[in-house]
Short mmCIF file of C-alpha atoms in Angstrom, two decimals:
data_model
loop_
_atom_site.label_atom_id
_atom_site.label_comp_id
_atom_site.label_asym_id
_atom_site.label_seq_id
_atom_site.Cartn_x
_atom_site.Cartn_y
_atom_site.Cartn_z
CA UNK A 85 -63.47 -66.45 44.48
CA UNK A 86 -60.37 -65.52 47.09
CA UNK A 87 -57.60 -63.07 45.23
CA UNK A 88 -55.19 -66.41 45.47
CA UNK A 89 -57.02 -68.53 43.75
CA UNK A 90 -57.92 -66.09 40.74
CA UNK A 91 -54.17 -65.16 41.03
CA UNK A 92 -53.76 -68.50 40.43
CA UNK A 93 -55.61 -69.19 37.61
CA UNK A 94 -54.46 -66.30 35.40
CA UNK A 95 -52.73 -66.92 32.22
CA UNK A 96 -49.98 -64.75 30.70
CA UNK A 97 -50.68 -62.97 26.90
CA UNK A 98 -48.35 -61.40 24.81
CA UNK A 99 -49.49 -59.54 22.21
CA UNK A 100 -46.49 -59.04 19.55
CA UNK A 101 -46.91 -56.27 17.38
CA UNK A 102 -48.77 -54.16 20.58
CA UNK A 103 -48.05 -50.64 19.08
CA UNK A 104 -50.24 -51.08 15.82
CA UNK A 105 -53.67 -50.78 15.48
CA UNK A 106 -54.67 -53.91 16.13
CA UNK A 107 -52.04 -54.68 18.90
CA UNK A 108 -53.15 -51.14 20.70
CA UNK A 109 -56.73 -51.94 21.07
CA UNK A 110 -56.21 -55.42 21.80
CA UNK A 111 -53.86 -53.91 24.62
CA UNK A 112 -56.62 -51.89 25.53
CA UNK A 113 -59.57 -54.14 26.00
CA UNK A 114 -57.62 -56.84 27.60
CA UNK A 115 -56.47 -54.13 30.17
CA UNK A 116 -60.10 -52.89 30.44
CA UNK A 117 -62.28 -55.93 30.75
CA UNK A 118 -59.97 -58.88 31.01
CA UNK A 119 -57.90 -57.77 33.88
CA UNK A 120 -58.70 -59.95 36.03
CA UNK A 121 -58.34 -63.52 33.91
CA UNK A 122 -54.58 -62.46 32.29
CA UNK A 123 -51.36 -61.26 33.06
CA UNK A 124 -50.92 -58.85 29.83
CA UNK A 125 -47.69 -58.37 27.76
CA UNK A 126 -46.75 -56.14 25.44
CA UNK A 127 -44.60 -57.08 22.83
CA UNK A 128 -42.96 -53.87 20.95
CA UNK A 129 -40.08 -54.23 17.91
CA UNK A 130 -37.81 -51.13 19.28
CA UNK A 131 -36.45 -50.22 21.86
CA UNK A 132 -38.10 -46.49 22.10
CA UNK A 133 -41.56 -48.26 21.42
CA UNK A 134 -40.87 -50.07 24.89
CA UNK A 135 -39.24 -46.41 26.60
CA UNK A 136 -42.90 -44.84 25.29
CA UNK A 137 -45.46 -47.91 26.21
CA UNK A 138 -43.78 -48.57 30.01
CA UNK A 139 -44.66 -44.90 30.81
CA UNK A 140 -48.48 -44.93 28.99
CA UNK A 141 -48.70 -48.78 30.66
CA UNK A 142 -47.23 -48.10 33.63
CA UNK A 143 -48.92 -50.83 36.38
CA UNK A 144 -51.30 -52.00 33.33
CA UNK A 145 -48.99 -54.18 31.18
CA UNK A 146 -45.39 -55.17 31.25
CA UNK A 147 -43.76 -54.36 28.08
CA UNK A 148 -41.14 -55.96 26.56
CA UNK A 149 -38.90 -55.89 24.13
CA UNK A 150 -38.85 -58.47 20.97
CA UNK A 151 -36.27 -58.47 17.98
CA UNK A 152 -36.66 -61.83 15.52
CA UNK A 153 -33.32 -61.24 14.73
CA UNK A 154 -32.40 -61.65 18.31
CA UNK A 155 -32.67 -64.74 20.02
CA UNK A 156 -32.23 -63.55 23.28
CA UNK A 157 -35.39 -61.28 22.79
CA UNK A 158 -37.16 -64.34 21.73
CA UNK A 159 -36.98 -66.30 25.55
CA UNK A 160 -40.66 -65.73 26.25
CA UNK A 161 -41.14 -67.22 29.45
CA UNK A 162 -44.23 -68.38 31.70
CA UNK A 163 -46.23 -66.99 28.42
CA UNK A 164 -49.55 -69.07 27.61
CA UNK A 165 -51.32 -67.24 24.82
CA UNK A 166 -48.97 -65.87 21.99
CA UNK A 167 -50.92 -63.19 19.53
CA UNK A 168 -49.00 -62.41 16.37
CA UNK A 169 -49.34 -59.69 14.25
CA UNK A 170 -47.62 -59.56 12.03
CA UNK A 171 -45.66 -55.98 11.43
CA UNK A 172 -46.93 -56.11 7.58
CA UNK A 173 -50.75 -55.92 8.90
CA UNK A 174 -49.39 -52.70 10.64
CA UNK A 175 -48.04 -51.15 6.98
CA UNK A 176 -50.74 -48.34 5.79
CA UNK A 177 -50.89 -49.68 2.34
CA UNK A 178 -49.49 -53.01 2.15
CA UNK A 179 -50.54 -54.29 -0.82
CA UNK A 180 -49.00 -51.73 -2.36
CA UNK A 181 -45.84 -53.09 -1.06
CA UNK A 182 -43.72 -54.84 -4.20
CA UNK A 183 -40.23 -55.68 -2.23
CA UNK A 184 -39.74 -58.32 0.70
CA UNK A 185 -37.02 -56.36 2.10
CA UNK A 186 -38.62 -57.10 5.65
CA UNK A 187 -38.74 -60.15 5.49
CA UNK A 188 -42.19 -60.87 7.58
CA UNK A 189 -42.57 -64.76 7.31
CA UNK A 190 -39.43 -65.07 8.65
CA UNK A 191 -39.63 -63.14 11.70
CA UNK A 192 -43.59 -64.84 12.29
CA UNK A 193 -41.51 -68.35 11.88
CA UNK A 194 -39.46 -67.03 14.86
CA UNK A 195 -42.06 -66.17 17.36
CA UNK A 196 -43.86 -69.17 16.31
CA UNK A 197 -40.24 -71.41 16.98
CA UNK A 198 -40.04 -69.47 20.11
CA UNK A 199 -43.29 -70.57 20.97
CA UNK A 200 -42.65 -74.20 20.55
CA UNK A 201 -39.51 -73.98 22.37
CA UNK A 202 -41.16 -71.96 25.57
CA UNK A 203 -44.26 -74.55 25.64
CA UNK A 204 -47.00 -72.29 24.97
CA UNK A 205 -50.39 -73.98 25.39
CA UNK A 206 -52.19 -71.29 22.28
CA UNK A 207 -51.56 -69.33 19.47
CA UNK A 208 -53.15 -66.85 17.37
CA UNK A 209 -52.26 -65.08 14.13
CA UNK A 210 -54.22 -61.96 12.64
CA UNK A 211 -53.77 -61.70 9.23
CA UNK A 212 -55.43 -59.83 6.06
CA UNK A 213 -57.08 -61.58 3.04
CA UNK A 214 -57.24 -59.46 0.25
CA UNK A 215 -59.49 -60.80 -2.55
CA UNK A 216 -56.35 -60.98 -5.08
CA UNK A 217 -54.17 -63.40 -3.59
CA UNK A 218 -51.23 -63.15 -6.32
CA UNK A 219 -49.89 -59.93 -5.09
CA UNK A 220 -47.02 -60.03 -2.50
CA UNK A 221 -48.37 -59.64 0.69
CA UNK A 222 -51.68 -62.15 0.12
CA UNK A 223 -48.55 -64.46 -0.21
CA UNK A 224 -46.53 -63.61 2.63
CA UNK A 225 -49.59 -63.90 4.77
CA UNK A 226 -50.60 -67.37 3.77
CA UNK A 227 -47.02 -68.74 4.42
CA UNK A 228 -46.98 -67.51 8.15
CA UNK A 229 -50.37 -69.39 8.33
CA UNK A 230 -49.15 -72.36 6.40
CA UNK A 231 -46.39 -72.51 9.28
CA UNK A 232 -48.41 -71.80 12.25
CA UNK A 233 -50.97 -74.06 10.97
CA UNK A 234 -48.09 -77.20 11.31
CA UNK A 235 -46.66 -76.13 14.92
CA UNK A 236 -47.90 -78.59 17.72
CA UNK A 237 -49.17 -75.39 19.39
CA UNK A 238 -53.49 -75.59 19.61
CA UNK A 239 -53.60 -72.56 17.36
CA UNK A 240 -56.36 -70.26 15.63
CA UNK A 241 -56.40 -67.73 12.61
CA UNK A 242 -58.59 -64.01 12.34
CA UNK A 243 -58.77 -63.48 8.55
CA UNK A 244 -59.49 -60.10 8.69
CA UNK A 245 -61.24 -57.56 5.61
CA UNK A 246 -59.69 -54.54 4.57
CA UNK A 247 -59.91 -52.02 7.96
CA UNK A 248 -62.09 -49.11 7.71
CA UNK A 249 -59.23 -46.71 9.39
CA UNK A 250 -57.14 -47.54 6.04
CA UNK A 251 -59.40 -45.01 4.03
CA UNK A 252 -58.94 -42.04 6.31
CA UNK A 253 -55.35 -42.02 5.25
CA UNK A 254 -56.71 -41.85 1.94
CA UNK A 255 -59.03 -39.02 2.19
CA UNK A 256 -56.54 -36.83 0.18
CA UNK A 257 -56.33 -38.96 -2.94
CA UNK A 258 -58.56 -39.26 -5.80
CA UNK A 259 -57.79 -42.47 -6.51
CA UNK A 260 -58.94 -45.52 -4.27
CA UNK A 261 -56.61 -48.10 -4.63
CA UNK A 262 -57.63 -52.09 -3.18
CA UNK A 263 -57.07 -55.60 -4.12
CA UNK A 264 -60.16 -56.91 -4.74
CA UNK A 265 -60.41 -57.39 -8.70
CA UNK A 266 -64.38 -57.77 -9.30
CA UNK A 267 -65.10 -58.55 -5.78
CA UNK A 268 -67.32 -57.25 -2.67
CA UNK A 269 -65.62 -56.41 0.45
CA UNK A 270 -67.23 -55.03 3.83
CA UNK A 271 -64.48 -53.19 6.04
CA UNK A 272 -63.70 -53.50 9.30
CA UNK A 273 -63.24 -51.66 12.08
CA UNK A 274 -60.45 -52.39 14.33
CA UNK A 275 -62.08 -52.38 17.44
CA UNK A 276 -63.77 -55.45 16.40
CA UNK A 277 -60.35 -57.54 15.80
CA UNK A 278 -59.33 -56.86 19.12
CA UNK A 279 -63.00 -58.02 20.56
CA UNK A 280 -62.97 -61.04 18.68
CA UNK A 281 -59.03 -61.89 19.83
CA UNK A 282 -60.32 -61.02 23.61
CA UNK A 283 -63.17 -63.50 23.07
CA UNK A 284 -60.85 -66.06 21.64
CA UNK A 285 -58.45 -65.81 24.81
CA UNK A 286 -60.95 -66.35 27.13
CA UNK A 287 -61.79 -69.89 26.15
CA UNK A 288 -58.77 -70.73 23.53
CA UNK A 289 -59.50 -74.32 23.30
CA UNK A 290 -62.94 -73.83 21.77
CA UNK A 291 -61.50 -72.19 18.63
CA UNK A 292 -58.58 -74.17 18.48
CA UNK A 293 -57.65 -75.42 14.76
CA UNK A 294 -60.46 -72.96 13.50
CA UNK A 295 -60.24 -69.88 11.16
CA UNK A 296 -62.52 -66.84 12.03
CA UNK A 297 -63.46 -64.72 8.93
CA UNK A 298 -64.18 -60.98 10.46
CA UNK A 299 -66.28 -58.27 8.19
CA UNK A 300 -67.26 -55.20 9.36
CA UNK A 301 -71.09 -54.02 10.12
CA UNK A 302 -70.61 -50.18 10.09
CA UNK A 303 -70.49 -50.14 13.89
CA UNK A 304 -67.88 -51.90 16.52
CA UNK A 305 -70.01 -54.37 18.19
CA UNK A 306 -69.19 -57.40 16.39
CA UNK A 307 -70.26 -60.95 18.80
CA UNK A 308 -68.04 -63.68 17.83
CA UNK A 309 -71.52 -66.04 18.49
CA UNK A 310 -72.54 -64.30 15.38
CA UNK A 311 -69.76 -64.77 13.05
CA UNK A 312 -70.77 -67.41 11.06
CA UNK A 313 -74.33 -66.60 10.69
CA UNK A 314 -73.86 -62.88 9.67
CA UNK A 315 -73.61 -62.34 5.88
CA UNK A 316 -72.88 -58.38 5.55
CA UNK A 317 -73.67 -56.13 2.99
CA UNK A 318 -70.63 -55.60 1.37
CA UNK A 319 -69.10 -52.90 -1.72
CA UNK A 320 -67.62 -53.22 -4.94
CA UNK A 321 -64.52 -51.30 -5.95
CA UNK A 322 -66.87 -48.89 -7.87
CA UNK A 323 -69.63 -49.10 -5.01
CA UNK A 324 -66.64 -47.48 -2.47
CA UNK A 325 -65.42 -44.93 -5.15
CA UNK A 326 -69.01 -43.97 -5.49
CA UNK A 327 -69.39 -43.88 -1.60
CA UNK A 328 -66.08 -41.71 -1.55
CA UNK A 329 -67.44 -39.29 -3.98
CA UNK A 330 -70.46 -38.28 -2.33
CA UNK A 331 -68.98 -38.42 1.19
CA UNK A 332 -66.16 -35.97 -0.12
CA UNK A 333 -67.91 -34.34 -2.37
CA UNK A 334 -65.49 -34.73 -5.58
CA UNK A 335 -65.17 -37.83 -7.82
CA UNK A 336 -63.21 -40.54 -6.32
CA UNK A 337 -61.81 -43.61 -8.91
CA UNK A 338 -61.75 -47.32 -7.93
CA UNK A 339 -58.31 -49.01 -9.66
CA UNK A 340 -57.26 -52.42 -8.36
CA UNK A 341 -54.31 -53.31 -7.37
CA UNK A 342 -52.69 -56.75 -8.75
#
C-alpha cells in the first residue's frame, strides 16, 4: 500500500482523560502498534498536563487541551473515534468518594454533545462496575452510559473490574476496603483496558451498540476474541484479605464499602 493511500485512510482518536492510567497506556499502545492506522490525540484536563505530555509526545501524539467547562476547548475537529474516561475512573479510591463536587456526568455529557456536534462516526466510554451499585460513583457511572447509550453516535462500553494497580496503593493499610458486598471479583490489569480499546478502534463498527465486560487473568494478555468465553477465577472480599495477608506477611481485613 503507497504512503498516500494509507495517509488517506487514517482516522483521528482522541483519547480524553490521556494522563491516567488507562488513558497513558492506551496512549502508549496506539503509538506503538497502531501507528500506522490513526492519527493519535491526547486529550489532557490542564494546562501543565499538556506543557508535560507535548515534550514526552513530542512527534508521537498531538496533545491538546480539553476543559468541559469551556466550550471553546470542546471544538474537536476532523476527530473520528472519541474515548472517554472519565476523570472519576482516574480517582485512587473512588468509591470511597461521598461528594459530587466534580461533577463527572456532566462534563462526560459535554464531550459526548461535542461529539454529536463535530460528527464523530464512534464512541467509547470506559467505566468501572463495582458489585454495589448504590454507592455514588456506581451511579455516576451508569448515568454517563445511560447518555452515551442515547447519542446517534455508533457507540460501545468497557465495563471494567476493580484494577489490580489499585491495591499497591494500599499496601500500607490493614484494612482492604471494596464494593463488592458478598461478591467475587477478578482484577484487572490496566494494560489489558487499553488492548481491548486498541482492538475496538481498529474495527469500531463490529462492537458498535455492544458492552465488553473485562476481568483480569493474572497476566496482561487479554484477546478480546476471548472475552465472552473466558469465565475467570475470581476472589471474595475475605479470599483478597487472605491473599493480602500472606503476600505481606501480617493480617489484612476485608470491610465493604456501601
Amino acid at each position: 500500500m503507497s504512503t498516500q493511500t494509507t495517509t488517506a485512510t487514517k482516522r483521528q482518536i482522541l483519547v480524553i482523560g490521556a494522563t491516567g492510567r488507562v488513558g497513558s497506556q492506551t496512549i502508549n499502545e496506539l503509538a506503538r502498534y497502531y501507528s500506522d492506522q490513526f492519527y493519535i490525540v491526547a486529550g489532557v484536563r490542564s494546562k501543565s498536563e499538556k506543557a508535560r505530555e507535548q515534550r514526552h509526545w513530542a512527534g508521537r501524539t498531538r496533545v491538546i487541551y480539553i476543559d468541559a467547562e469551556e466550550p471553546t476547548s470542546l471544538a474537536f475537529n476532523n476527530i473520528d473515534i472519541l474515548f472517554i474516561i472519565p476523570r472519576l475512573l482516574n480517582n485512587l479510591f473512588p468509591f470511597r468518594s461521598t461528594s459530587s463536587r466534580q461533577d463527572h456526568v456532566k462534563h462526560v455529557k459535554a464531550y459526548v454533545d461535542a461529539a454529536i456536534q463535530n460528527k464523530m462516526s464512534f464512541n467509547l466510554l470506559s467505566i468501572v462496575l463495582p458489585r454495589d451499585e448504590n454507592i455514588l460513583f456506581a451511579k455516576q457511572f451508569n448515568e454517563m452510559e445511560n447518555y452515551v447509550a442515547t447519542c446517534n453516535i455508533p457507540n460501545c462500553f468497557l465495563r471494567c473490574g476493580y484494577f489490580q494497580h489499585n491495591f499497591l496503593l494500599q499496601a500500607d493499610d490493614n484494612v482492604i476496603r471494596l464494593p463488592i458486598n458478598a461478591g467475587h471479583m477478578s482484577p484487572l490489569n490496566v494494560i489489558d483496558v487499553a488492548r481491548a480499546a486498541c482492538s475496538i478502534f481498529t474495527d469500531p463498527q463490529v462492537h458498535a451498540g455492544k458492552s465488553w465486560h473485562l476481568f483480569g487473568l493474572g497476566i496482561a494478555n487479554f484477546q478480546i476474541e476471548v472475552w465472552q468465553s473466558l469465565q475467570p477465577r475470581g476472589l471474595n472480599g475475605d479470599g483478597i484479605a487472605k491473599a493480602a495477608s500472606k503476600g505481606l506477611g501480617r493480617e489484612i481485613i476485608f470491610a465493604n464499602v456501601s
